Each structure stands twice: as structure tokens, then as C-alpha cells.
Tab-separated table of C-alpha atoms and ligand atoms in Angstrom:
chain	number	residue	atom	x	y	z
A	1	UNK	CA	0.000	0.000	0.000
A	2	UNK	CA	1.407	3.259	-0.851
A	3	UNK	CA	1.882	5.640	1.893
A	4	UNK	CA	0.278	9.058	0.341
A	5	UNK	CA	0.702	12.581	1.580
A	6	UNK	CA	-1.771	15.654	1.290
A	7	UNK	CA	-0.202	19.126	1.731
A	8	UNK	CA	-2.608	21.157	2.554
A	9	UNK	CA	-1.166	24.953	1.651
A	10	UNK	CA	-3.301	28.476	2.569
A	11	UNK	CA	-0.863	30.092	0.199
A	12	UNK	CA	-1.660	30.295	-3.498
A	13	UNK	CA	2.052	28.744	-3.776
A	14	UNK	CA	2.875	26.203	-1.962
A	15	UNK	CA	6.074	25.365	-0.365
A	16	UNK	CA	8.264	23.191	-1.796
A	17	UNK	CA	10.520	22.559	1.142
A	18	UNK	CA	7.590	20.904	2.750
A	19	UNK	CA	7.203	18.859	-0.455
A	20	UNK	CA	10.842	18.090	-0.557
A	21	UNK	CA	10.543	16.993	3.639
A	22	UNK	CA	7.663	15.177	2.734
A	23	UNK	CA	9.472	12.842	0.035
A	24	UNK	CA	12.585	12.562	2.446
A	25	UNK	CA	10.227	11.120	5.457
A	26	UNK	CA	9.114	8.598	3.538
A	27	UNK	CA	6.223	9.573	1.950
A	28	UNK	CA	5.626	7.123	-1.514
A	29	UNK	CA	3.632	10.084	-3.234
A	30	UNK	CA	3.104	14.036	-1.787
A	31	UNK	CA	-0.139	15.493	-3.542
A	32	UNK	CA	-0.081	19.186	-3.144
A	33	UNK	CA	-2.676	22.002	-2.703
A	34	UNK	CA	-2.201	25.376	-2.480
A	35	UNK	CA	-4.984	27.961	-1.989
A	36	UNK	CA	-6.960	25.987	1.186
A	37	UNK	CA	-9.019	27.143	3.983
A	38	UNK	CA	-11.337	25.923	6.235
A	39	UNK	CA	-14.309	26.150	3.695
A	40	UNK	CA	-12.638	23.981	0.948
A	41	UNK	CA	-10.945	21.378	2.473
A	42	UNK	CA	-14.072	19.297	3.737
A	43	UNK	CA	-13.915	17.246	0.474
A	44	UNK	CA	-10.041	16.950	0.703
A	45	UNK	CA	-10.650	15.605	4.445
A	46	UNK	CA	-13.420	13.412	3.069
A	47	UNK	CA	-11.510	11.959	0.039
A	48	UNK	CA	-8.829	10.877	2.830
A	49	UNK	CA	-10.924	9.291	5.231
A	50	UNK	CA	-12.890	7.271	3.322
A	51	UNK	CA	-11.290	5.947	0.885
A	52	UNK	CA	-9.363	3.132	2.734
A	53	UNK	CA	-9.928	0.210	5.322
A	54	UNK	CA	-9.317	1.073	8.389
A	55	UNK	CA	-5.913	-0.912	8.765
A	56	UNK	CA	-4.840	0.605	5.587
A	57	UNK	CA	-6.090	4.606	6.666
A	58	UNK	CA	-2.666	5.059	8.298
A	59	UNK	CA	-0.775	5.080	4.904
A	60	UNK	CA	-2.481	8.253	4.317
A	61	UNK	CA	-1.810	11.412	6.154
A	62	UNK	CA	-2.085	15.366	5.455
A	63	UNK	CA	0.185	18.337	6.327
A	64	UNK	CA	-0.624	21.462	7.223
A	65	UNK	CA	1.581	24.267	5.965
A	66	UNK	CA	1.937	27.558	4.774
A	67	UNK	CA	3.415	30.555	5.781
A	68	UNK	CA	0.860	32.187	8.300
A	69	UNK	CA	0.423	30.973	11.681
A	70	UNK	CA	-3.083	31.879	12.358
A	71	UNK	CA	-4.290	30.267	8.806
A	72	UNK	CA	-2.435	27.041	9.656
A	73	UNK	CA	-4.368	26.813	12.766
A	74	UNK	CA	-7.700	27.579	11.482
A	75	UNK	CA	-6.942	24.741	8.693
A	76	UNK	CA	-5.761	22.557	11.028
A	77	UNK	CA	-8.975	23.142	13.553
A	78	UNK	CA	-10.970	22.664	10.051
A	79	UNK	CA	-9.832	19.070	9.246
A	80	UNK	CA	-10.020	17.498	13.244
A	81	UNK	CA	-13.905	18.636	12.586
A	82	UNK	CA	-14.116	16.378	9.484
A	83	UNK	CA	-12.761	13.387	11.813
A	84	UNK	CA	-15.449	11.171	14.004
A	85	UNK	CA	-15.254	7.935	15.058
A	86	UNK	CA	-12.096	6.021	13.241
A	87	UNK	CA	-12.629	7.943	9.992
A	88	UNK	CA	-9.612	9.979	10.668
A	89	UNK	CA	-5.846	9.553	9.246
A	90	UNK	CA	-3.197	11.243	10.868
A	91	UNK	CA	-2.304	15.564	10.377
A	92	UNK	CA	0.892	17.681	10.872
A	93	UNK	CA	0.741	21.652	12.027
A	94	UNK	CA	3.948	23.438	10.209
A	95	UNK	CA	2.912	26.555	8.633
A	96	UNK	CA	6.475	28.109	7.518
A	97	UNK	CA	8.403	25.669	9.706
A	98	UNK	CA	7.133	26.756	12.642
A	99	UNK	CA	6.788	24.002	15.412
A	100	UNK	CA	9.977	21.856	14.073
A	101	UNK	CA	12.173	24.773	14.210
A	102	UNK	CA	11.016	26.487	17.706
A	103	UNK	CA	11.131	22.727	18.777
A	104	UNK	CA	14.527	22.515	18.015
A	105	UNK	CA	15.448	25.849	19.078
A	106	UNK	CA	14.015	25.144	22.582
A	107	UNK	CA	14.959	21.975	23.243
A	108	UNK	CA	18.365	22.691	22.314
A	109	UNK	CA	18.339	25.385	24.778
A	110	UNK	CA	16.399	23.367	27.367
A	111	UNK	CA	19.996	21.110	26.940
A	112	UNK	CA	22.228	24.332	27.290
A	113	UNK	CA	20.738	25.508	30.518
A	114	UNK	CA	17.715	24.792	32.611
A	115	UNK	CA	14.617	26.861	31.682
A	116	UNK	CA	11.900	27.120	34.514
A	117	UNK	CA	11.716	30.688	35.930
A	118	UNK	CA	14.063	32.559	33.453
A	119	UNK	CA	12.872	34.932	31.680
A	120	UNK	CA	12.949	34.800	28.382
A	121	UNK	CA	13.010	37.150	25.024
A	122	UNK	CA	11.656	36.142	21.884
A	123	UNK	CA	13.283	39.212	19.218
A	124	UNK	CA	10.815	39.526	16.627
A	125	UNK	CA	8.298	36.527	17.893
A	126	UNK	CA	5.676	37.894	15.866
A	127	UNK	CA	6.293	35.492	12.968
A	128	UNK	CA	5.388	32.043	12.788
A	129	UNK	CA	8.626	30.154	14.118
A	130	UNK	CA	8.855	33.264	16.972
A	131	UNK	CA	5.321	32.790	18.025
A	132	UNK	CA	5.492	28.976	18.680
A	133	UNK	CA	8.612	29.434	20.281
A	134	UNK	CA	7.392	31.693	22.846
A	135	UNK	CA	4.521	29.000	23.965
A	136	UNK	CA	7.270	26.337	24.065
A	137	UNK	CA	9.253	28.734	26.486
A	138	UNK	CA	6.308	29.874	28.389
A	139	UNK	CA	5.234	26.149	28.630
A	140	UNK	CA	8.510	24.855	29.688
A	141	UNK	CA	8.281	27.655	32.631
A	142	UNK	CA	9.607	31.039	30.704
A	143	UNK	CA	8.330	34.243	31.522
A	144	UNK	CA	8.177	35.289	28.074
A	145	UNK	CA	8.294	38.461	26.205
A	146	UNK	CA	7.563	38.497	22.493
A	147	UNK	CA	9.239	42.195	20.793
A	148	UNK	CA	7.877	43.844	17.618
A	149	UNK	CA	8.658	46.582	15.878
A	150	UNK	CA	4.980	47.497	16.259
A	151	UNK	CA	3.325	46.588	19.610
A	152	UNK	CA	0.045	45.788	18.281
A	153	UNK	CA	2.021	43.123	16.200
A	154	UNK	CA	3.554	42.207	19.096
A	155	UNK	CA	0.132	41.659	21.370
A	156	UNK	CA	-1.947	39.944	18.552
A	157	UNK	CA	0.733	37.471	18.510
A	158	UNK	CA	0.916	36.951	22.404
A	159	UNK	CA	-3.118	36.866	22.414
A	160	UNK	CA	-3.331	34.169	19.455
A	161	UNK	CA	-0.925	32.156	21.239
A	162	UNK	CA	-2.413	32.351	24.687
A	163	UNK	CA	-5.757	31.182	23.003
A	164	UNK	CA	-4.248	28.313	22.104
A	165	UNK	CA	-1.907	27.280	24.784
A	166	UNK	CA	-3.415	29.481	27.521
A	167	UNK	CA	-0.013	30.628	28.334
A	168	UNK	CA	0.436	34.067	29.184
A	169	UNK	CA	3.167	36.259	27.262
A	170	UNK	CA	4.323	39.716	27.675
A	171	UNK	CA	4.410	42.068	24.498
A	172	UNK	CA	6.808	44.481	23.810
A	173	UNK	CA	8.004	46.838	21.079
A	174	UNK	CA	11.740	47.286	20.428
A	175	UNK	CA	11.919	49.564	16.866
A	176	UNK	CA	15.652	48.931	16.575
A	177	UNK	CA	18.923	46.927	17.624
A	178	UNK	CA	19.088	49.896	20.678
A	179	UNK	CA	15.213	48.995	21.584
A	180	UNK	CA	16.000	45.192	21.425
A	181	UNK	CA	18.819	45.710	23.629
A	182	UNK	CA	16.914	47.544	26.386
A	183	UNK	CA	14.517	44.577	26.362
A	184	UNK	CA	17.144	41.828	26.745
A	185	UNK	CA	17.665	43.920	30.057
A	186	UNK	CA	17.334	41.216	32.885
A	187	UNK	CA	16.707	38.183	30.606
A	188	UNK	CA	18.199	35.167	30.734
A	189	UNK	CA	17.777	33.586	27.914
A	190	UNK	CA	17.455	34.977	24.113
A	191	UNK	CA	15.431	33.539	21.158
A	192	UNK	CA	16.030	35.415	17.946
A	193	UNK	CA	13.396	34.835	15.360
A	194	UNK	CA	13.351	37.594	12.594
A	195	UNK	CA	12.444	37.683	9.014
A	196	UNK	CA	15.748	36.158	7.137
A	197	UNK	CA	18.912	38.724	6.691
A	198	UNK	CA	17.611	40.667	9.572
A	199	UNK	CA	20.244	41.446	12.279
A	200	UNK	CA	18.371	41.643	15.413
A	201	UNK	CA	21.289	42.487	17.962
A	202	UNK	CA	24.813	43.577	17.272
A	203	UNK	CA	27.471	41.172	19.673
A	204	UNK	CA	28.128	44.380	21.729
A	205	UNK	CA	24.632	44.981	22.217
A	206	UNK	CA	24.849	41.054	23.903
A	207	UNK	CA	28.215	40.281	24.878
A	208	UNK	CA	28.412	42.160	28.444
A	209	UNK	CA	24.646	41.797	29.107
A	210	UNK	CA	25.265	40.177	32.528
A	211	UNK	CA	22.369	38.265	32.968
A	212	UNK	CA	21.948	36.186	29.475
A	213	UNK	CA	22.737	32.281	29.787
A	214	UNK	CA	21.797	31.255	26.079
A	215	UNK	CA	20.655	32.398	23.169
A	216	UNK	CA	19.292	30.741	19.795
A	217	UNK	CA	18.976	31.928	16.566
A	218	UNK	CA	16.845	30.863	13.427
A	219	UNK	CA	18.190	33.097	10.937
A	220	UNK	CA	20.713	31.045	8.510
A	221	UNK	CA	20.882	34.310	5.901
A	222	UNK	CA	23.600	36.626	6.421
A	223	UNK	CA	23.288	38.950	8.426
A	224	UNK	CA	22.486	36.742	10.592
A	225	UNK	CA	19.791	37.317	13.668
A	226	UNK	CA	22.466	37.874	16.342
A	227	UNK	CA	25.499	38.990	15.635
A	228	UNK	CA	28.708	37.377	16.607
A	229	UNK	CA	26.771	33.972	16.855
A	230	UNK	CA	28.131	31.632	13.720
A	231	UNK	CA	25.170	30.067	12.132
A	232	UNK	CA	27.413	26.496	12.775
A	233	UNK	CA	26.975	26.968	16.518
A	234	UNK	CA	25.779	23.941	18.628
A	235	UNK	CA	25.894	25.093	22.495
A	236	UNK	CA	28.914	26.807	21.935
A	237	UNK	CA	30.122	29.104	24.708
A	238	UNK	CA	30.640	32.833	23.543
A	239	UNK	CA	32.085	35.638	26.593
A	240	UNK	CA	29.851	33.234	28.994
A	241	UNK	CA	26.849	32.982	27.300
A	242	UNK	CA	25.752	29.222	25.409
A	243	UNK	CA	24.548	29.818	21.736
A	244	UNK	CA	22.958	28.363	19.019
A	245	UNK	CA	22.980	29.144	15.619
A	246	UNK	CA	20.403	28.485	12.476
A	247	UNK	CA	22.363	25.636	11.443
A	248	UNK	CA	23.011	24.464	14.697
A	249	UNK	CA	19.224	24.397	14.842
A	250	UNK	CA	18.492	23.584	11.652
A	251	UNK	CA	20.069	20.118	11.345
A	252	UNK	CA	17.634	18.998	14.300
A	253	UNK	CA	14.758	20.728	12.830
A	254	UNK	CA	15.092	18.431	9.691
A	255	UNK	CA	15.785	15.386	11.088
A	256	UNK	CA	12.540	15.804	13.404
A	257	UNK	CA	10.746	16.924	10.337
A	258	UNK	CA	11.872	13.911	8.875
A	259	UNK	CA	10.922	12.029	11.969
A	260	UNK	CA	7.949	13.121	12.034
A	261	UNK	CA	6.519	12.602	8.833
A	262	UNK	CA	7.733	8.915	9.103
A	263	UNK	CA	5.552	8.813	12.144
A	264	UNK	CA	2.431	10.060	10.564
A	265	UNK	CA	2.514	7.122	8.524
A	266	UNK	CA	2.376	4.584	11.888
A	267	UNK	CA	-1.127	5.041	13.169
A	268	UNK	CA	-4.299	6.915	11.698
A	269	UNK	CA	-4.945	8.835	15.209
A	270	UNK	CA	-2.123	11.241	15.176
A	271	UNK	CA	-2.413	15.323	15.574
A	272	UNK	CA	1.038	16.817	15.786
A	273	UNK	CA	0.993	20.302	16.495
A	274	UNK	CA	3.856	21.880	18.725
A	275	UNK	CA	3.666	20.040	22.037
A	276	UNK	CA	3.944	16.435	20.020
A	277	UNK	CA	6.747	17.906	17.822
A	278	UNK	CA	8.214	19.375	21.282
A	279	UNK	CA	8.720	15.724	22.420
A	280	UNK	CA	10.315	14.799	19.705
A	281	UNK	CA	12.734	17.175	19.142
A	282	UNK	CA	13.405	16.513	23.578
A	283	UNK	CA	14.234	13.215	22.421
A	284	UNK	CA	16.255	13.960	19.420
A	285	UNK	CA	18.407	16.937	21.370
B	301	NAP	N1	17.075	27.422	10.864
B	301	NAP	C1	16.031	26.778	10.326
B	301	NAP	O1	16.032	25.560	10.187
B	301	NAP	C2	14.828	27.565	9.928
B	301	NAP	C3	13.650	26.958	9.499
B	301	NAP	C4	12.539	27.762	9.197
B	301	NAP	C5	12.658	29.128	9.311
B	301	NAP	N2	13.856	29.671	9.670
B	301	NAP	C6	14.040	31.101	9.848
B	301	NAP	O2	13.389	31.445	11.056
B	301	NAP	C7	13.154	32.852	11.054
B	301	NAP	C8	11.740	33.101	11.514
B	301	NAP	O3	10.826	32.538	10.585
B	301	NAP	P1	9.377	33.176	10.397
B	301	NAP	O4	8.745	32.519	9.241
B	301	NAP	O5	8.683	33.137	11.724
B	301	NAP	O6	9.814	34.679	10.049
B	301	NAP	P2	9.032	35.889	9.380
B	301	NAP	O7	7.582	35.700	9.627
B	301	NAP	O8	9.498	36.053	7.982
B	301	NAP	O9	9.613	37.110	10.199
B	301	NAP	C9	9.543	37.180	11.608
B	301	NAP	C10	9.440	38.618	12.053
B	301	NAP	O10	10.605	39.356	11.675
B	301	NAP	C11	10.290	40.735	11.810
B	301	NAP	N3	10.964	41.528	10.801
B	301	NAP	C12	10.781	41.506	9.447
B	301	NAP	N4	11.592	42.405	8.839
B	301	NAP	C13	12.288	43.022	9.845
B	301	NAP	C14	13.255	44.063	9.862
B	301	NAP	N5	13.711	44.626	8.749
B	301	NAP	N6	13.741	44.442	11.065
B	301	NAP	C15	13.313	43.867	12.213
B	301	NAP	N7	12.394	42.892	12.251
B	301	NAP	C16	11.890	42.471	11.079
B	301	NAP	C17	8.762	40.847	11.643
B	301	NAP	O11	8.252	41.289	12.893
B	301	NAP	P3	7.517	42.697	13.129
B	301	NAP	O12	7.012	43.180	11.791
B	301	NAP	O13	6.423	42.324	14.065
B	301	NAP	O14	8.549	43.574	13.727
B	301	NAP	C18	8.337	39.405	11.373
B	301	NAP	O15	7.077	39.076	11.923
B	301	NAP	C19	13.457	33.329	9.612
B	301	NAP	O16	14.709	33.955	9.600
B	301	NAP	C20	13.475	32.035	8.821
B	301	NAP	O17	14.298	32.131	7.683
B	301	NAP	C21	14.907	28.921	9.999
């Protein structure tokens, strides 16, 4: 039996490193969709669940991608309502990368240092990978702040995510490098998760902050997110402090998105959204 794979996209073009992740986790055939919301994938949802017995409904399984947090988690919300009973097959929550790589991100720096009751600073957490990482943080025991260069940016982020892990985050807006320094003041550890080529921080704006233990950043296209950190670095101590870079990150992130994928094709009951994909990146750290 062939083990098939639905990407479900929001955006009119869909991504093709999700098709490319799908092929490398083992998927025999990845059918893509771009363009879907919740009121057109009912007969997408339907054409997978009924279709085969229900030993054989595990060797089909849908992702849900895209680049917009919010429109991933609608879509996702949107398929579970199609399920009842066993006619279900298993789903995967990535829009833009967003659970594997805050996964990886925290659980690397859940290995550099321990987490409960530090506070923590997600640098441009409004974006998909920065808004996930925040709940991971707040859920691991963070207090978290999420920055912005706007603050309402900033709060609708913190407010979607508290919906949906009733965590509470702080919002914050830091315009510039000078505003994203004043915010690191008194955290402990840094998460930097701005738009590609961005540089977030300058290393002087980090090096002598005296209270920072680790730091992670997502950004693998120069200039990097935080300066001074090399995009190679795996818990690598810089002037004190334990960093990670985007490749340092990244490798994990694919392997679990790998890993995950493999798994959707195990059992027809499976939802994994960021607390699954949390576990598995622990266990892959
Ligand atoms: N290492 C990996 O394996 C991996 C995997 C996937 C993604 N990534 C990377 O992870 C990062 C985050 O991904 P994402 O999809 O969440 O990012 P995103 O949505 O593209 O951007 C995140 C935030 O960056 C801020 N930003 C944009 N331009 C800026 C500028 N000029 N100055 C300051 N802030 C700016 C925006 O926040 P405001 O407008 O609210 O200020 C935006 O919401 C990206 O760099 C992406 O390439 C890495």
C-alpha cells in the first residue's frame, strides 16, 4: 500500500521545502494544494478518510503548511472537525516551519541551561517560528516576552498564542537593535526569530549583558539574527553565554521533520501540532 501525503497549503504557492521533507520522510507520493481554507478542504478531508480500510487509513496522512500561523491553525482546527469515530488519518501543524524549528530551538536550549523561571526574550516573535517558540518557552516555565517593531504586532501574537496554549506572554516593542537591547535587560535567555537577513542584535549589544545564559537563533541568511553567533553553533560558549545558531538548529529541525513525517505514517490517530513535535525534538536533542 502506498503511503500518500496531502499538503494542505493556505498560500496560493505552496512550499516546496515541505514537499521536498515530505518525500525525504518517507512519503511514496506528496499530492499538493495550495490555496486551502477551512471552507474547501471538507472534500479533501473526506476523500482521505474514506477511501481506505481502516488498517490501511494510516498510509495516508495530510500536512498542514503555509506561511501564516493563524491560517495554519484555522486549517488545522478545520480538518479534526471532518474526523469522528475512526474515519480519521493522521495531520501535521507546520505553517512556515514553525513548530519543528522552535522545537529545536528550545529543546536545544532546554539542553544548554535549565529553563523554569528565566525569563525569556523572543526578538521579533511575531512570525510564525517566533510565536510557537514563545509557547514552548512559556510552557517549559519562561516568563516570556515576544518584541515587535509594532506593539500591536507584538500583542496579537501573544493573544493568538495564549488562546491556544493558555499561556500568558508579555508584548513588547523594540523599533531597533538599541530597543532590542533595552529589552534583553534582565533576561536570561534569548530567542532570535526575525524575518531572514535581519540582524536583530549587534554582539556588543549582547556580549556584556550580565544576565543572558543562552541564546538561539533561526536566521541562517547573512546577516544573521544575532550577531557574533556563527550560524554552525551547537551550544557553543561565547564571553559566557551558550549559543545556538540556524544551522546548529536547523540540522535537528530536519531530522525531526523527517521524523515526524515517518511517524504520521504509523497510526491513523495522530495530531502533531507543537507540544507532540516538542517531544520529539526533547528526544532527538
Ligand atoms: N534554521 C532553520 O532551520 C529555519 C527553518 C525555518 C525558518 N527559519 C528562519 O526562522 C526565522 C523566523 O521565521 P518566520 O517565518 O517566523 O519569520 P518571518 O515571519 O518572515 O519574520 C519574523 C518577524 O521578523 C520581523 N521583521 C521583518 N523584517 C524586519 C526588519 N527589517 N527588522 C526587524 N524585524 C523584522 C517581523 O516582525 P515585526 O514586523 O512584528 O517587527 C516578522 O514578523 C526566519 O529567519 C526564517 O528564515 C529557519
Amino acid at each position: 500500500m502506498k503511503k500518500l501525503l496531502f499538503q494542505l497549503d493556505p498560500d496560493p504557492v505552496p512550499s516546496v521545502f515541505d514537499t521536498v521533507v515530505g518525500y525525504d520522510g518517507g512519503a511514496d507520493h506528496v499530492k499538493i494544494y495550495g490555496g486551502i481554507n477551512p471552507d474547501n478542504v471538507g472534500v479533501l478531508v473526506d476523500g482521505a478518510i474514506f477511501t481506505r480500510s481502516p488498517k490501511e487509513k494510516k498510509y495516508t496522512a495530510l500536512f498542514v503548511g503555509g506561511s501564516n500561523m493563524e491560517a495554519g491553525q484555522n486549517l488545522l482546527n478545520a480538518v479534526r472537525k471532518k474526523f469522528f469515530a475512526d474515519f480519521r488519518v493522521s495531520v501535521m501543524l507546520d505553517s512556515n516551519g514553525s513548530n519543528t524549528t522552535a522545537a529545536a530551538g528550545v529543546a536545544l536550549l532546554a539542553k544548554a541551561v535549565p529553563l523554569k523561571g528565566k525569563r525569556a526574550v523572543v526578538l521579533a516573535g511575531t512570525g510564525p517560528v517566533g510565536q510557537r517558540a514563545a509557547a514552548l518557552l512559556a510552557e517549559e516555565g519562561c516568563d516570556v516576552t515576544i518584541t515587535s517593531r509594532k506593539l500591536e504586532r507584538a500583542q496579537q501574537a501573544c493573544q493568538l498564542m495564549q488562546k491556544r496554549f493558555n499561556v500568558k506572554l508579555k508584548a513588547v516593542e523594540a523599533f531597533d537593535d538599541h530597543d532590542r537591547e533595552a529589552a534583553l535587560k534582565g533576561a536570561q535567555i534569548v530567542f532570535g526569530a526575525g524575518a531572514a537577513g535581519v540582524e536583530l542584535i549587534t554582539e556588543d549589544e549582547w556580549k556584556n549583558n550580565p544576565t543572558i545564559e543562552a541564546m538561539a537563533d533561526t536566521n541562517a541568511t547573512p546577516p544573521l539574527g544575532l550577531g557574533g553567533v556563527d550560524m554552525m553553533d551547537k551550544i557553543k560558549e561565547r564571553h559566557g553565554k551558550k549559543v545556538i545558531g540556524a544551522i546548529g538548529l536547523g540540522a535537528l529541525k530536519l531530522k525531526m521533520h523527517r521524523a515526524c513525517i515517518a511517524q504520521l505514517f504509523e497510526s491513523n490517530d495522530q495530531v502533531l501540532d507543537a507540544e507532540e513535535i516538542y517531544a520529539v525534538a526533547k528526544a532527538m536533542a
